[in-house]
Short mmCIF file of C-alpha atoms in Angstrom, two decimals:
data_model
loop_
_atom_site.label_atom_id
_atom_site.label_comp_id
_atom_site.label_asym_id
_atom_site.label_seq_id
_atom_site.Cartn_x
_atom_site.Cartn_y
_atom_site.Cartn_z
CA GLU A 23 88.95 90.16 96.27
CA ALA A 24 91.91 91.74 98.08
CA GLN A 25 92.05 95.40 97.22
CA VAL A 26 92.80 98.98 98.17
CA THR A 27 90.02 101.38 97.22
CA GLN A 28 90.47 105.11 96.81
CA ASN A 29 87.86 107.77 96.15
CA PRO A 30 87.48 109.95 94.25
CA ARG A 31 89.50 108.76 91.28
CA TYR A 32 89.40 112.16 89.65
CA LEU A 33 88.74 115.56 91.21
CA ILE A 34 89.03 119.14 90.08
CA THR A 35 88.73 121.68 92.87
CA VAL A 36 89.62 125.27 93.65
CA THR A 37 92.24 126.74 95.97
CA GLY A 38 91.22 126.67 99.62
CA LYS A 39 88.28 124.28 99.37
CA LYS A 40 88.85 121.47 101.87
CA LEU A 41 88.76 117.97 100.45
CA THR A 42 89.22 114.42 101.63
CA VAL A 43 90.48 111.46 99.64
CA THR A 44 89.33 108.21 101.18
CA CYS A 45 91.32 104.97 101.25
CA SER A 46 90.09 101.60 102.43
CA GLN A 47 91.75 98.17 102.40
CA ASN A 48 90.16 94.78 103.04
CA MET A 49 93.33 92.77 103.77
CA ASN A 50 93.63 93.54 107.49
CA HIS A 51 96.98 95.22 106.85
CA GLU A 52 98.66 97.09 109.67
CA TYR A 53 100.65 99.44 107.45
CA MET A 54 99.11 102.10 105.22
CA SER A 55 100.70 104.95 103.36
CA TRP A 56 99.94 107.88 101.08
CA TYR A 57 102.15 108.86 98.15
CA ARG A 58 102.05 111.55 95.53
CA GLN A 59 103.56 111.03 92.12
CA ASP A 60 104.71 113.85 89.88
CA PRO A 61 106.49 113.58 86.52
CA GLY A 62 110.22 113.07 86.94
CA LEU A 63 110.03 112.88 90.71
CA GLY A 64 108.75 109.37 91.29
CA LEU A 65 106.76 108.37 94.35
CA ARG A 66 107.07 110.63 97.35
CA GLN A 67 105.63 109.58 100.68
CA ILE A 68 103.25 112.00 102.39
CA TYR A 69 102.23 110.17 105.56
CA TYR A 70 102.23 106.59 106.76
CA SER A 71 100.66 104.61 109.55
CA MET A 72 102.06 101.50 111.20
CA ASN A 73 98.78 100.73 112.95
CA VAL A 74 95.56 102.22 114.34
CA GLU A 75 96.10 105.64 115.96
CA VAL A 76 99.79 105.65 114.86
CA THR A 77 100.71 108.05 112.06
CA ASP A 78 104.03 109.55 110.97
CA LYS A 79 105.19 112.14 108.48
CA GLY A 80 106.80 111.02 105.27
CA ASP A 81 108.96 113.12 102.99
CA VAL A 82 106.38 115.72 101.92
CA PRO A 83 103.73 116.13 104.66
CA GLU A 84 103.19 119.90 104.39
CA GLY A 85 99.60 120.80 103.57
CA TYR A 86 98.22 117.34 104.35
CA LYS A 87 96.61 115.61 107.30
CA VAL A 88 95.72 111.98 107.93
CA SER A 89 93.97 109.92 110.54
CA ARG A 90 93.84 106.20 111.34
CA LYS A 91 90.86 105.56 113.57
CA GLU A 92 90.16 102.14 112.11
CA LYS A 93 92.53 99.58 110.68
CA ARG A 94 90.94 99.50 107.25
CA ASN A 95 90.66 103.27 106.59
CA PHE A 96 93.31 105.93 106.09
CA PRO A 97 91.86 109.17 104.67
CA LEU A 98 94.03 111.97 103.29
CA ILE A 99 92.82 115.46 104.10
CA LEU A 100 93.79 118.65 102.28
CA GLU A 101 92.56 121.42 104.57
CA SER A 102 93.30 124.25 102.15
CA PRO A 103 94.42 122.87 98.79
CA SER A 104 96.82 124.88 96.64
CA PRO A 105 97.80 124.45 92.99
CA ASN A 106 101.14 122.84 93.96
CA GLN A 107 99.14 119.93 95.36
CA THR A 108 97.94 119.06 91.88
CA SER A 109 99.20 115.52 91.52
CA LEU A 110 98.43 111.82 91.23
CA TYR A 111 97.88 110.34 94.67
CA PHE A 112 98.24 106.68 95.66
CA CYS A 113 97.22 104.95 98.82
CA ALA A 114 98.99 101.70 99.64
CA SER A 115 98.88 99.03 102.32
CA SER A 116 101.05 96.16 103.48
CA ALA A 117 101.30 93.52 106.15
CA TRP A 118 104.41 95.25 107.50
CA GLY A 119 103.55 94.74 111.16
CA VAL A 120 105.23 91.37 110.79
CA ARG A 121 109.01 91.07 111.00
CA PRO A 122 111.12 90.16 109.09
CA ASN A 123 109.41 92.08 106.38
CA THR A 124 108.94 90.63 102.95
CA GLY A 125 105.65 92.33 102.47
CA GLU A 126 104.81 93.91 99.16
CA LEU A 127 102.84 97.12 98.92
CA PHE A 128 99.34 96.91 97.50
CA PHE A 129 98.34 100.14 95.78
CA GLY A 130 94.99 101.70 95.15
CA GLU A 131 94.13 102.77 91.61
CA GLY A 132 95.13 106.37 92.22
CA SER A 133 93.36 109.69 92.60
CA ARG A 134 94.15 112.41 90.09
CA LEU A 135 93.67 115.77 91.78
CA THR A 136 93.72 119.16 90.06
CA VAL A 137 93.66 122.32 92.16
CA LEU A 138 92.83 125.49 90.22
CA GLY B 13 121.54 110.97 102.68
CA GLN B 14 119.41 108.26 101.17
CA ASN B 15 119.32 107.95 97.41
CA ILE B 16 118.22 105.67 94.58
CA ASP B 17 119.54 106.03 91.04
CA GLN B 18 118.14 104.40 87.93
CA PRO B 19 118.14 105.42 84.29
CA THR B 20 115.31 107.69 83.21
CA GLU B 21 114.46 105.91 80.00
CA MET B 22 115.49 102.84 78.00
CA THR B 23 114.48 101.48 74.62
CA ALA B 24 114.53 97.84 73.56
CA THR B 25 113.18 95.64 70.79
CA GLU B 26 110.38 93.13 71.06
CA GLY B 27 111.76 89.67 71.74
CA ALA B 28 115.07 90.97 73.08
CA ILE B 29 116.53 91.16 76.61
CA VAL B 30 116.90 94.33 78.67
CA GLN B 31 118.63 95.00 81.99
CA ILE B 32 117.52 97.92 84.15
CA ASN B 33 120.08 98.93 86.76
CA CYS B 34 119.52 100.48 90.16
CA THR B 35 122.03 101.74 92.69
CA TYR B 36 121.06 102.66 96.22
CA GLN B 37 122.35 104.33 99.35
CA THR B 38 120.26 103.89 102.47
CA SER B 39 120.57 104.09 106.24
CA GLY B 40 120.54 100.41 106.88
CA PHE B 41 119.07 97.95 104.42
CA ASN B 42 116.17 95.53 104.66
CA GLY B 43 115.57 94.64 101.05
CA LEU B 44 115.16 95.83 97.47
CA PHE B 45 111.86 95.93 95.60
CA TRP B 46 111.01 96.24 91.93
CA TYR B 47 107.59 97.45 90.83
CA GLN B 48 106.03 97.79 87.37
CA GLN B 49 103.80 100.75 86.58
CA HIS B 50 101.89 101.16 83.34
CA ALA B 51 101.02 104.73 82.39
CA GLY B 52 98.16 106.08 84.48
CA GLU B 53 97.94 102.95 86.59
CA ALA B 54 99.06 101.88 90.05
CA PRO B 55 102.45 100.22 90.61
CA THR B 56 102.36 96.46 90.94
CA PHE B 57 104.89 94.30 92.76
CA LEU B 58 107.44 92.38 90.68
CA SER B 59 110.18 91.19 93.02
CA TYR B 60 111.91 91.41 96.38
CA ASN B 61 115.58 90.67 97.13
CA VAL B 62 117.22 90.77 100.52
CA LEU B 63 120.09 88.33 99.98
CA ASP B 64 122.82 88.56 97.34
CA GLY B 65 122.10 86.75 94.14
CA LEU B 66 119.58 86.24 91.39
CA GLU B 67 115.88 85.60 91.87
CA GLU B 68 114.11 84.29 88.77
CA LYS B 69 110.40 84.57 88.17
CA GLY B 70 109.36 83.58 84.67
CA ARG B 71 110.58 86.13 82.14
CA PHE B 72 111.68 88.49 84.89
CA SER B 73 114.74 88.13 87.12
CA SER B 74 116.14 90.42 89.80
CA PHE B 75 119.69 90.56 91.10
CA LEU B 76 121.12 92.06 94.26
CA SER B 77 124.64 92.86 95.44
CA ARG B 78 124.47 94.30 98.95
CA SER B 79 128.20 95.08 99.09
CA LYS B 80 127.94 97.20 95.94
CA GLY B 81 124.54 98.74 96.69
CA TYR B 82 123.39 97.52 93.31
CA SER B 83 120.45 95.72 91.80
CA TYR B 84 119.18 95.01 88.33
CA LEU B 85 115.94 93.82 86.80
CA LEU B 86 116.33 91.57 83.77
CA LEU B 87 113.45 91.18 81.35
CA LYS B 88 113.68 88.44 78.73
CA GLU B 89 111.67 87.78 75.59
CA LEU B 90 110.31 91.29 75.66
CA GLN B 91 106.68 91.81 74.75
CA MET B 92 104.90 95.04 73.81
CA LYS B 93 102.94 94.85 77.08
CA ASP B 94 106.25 95.24 78.97
CA SER B 95 106.29 98.88 77.94
CA ALA B 96 105.96 100.55 81.34
CA SER B 97 107.94 102.31 84.04
CA TYR B 98 109.98 100.16 86.39
CA LEU B 99 110.43 101.44 89.90
CA CYS B 100 113.29 100.45 92.19
CA ALA B 101 112.80 100.90 95.93
CA ALA B 102 115.16 100.11 98.81
CA GLN B 103 113.96 99.51 102.34
CA ASP B 104 115.93 101.25 105.08
CA SER B 105 116.58 100.30 108.68
CA ASN B 106 113.12 101.59 109.70
CA TYR B 107 111.49 99.46 107.00
CA GLN B 108 110.57 102.58 105.03
CA LEU B 109 110.85 102.49 101.25
CA ILE B 110 113.17 104.86 99.42
CA TRP B 111 111.97 105.14 95.81
CA GLY B 112 113.81 105.79 92.61
CA ALA B 113 112.20 108.07 90.01
CA GLY B 114 111.56 105.09 87.76
CA THR B 115 112.84 103.88 84.39
CA LYS B 116 110.51 104.26 81.45
CA LEU B 117 110.96 101.25 79.17
CA ILE B 118 109.92 101.66 75.56
CA ILE B 119 109.52 98.50 73.48
CA LYS B 120 109.73 98.79 69.72
CA PRO B 121 108.44 96.17 67.26
#
């Protein structure tokens, strides 16, 4: 089954304690992206990756890191989480290496993070 | 700057028709997406338009006018399960998606 898998789905942590949210896709997609979603603000892109070893900042990259060492995995790292990073996080992938692009985004189920 | 506008909330009656509008301003344009998102769940793809006109897919249709920077999503024969948020997203010249804040659709019996 084609899917994007994120872990953990729910996490409560404390300020400053490093954490990693994993994301894996089994569709051989070139493009992967991380979003955060907050009430009234919609989806905001954190980082994206067009292919292995290629990552770029989105709209709200501060406080986050990513890596793309393998095509299927795109972990999101919070080196020193703060309460303003409490949010719902989505990983997504797409076959956007192909032009012209009609590729839809496939989303993971989301990771709800609370930083105390 | 780049911007997407859509209404925050709409209410409609079961069995009726509702139109959700979206206006966009982007640096270049490579298509307009609509996604559905039920509360607490991931967005799921509904439609993609890149040419002017109407695309019909069952009870859902999506319209695009590139000259006006305007799209709408039309939902017919509304069902209670259509209660969700509907997200409009425009793709810019770099193929990046610019997202609207979403329209929460409430269906009443």
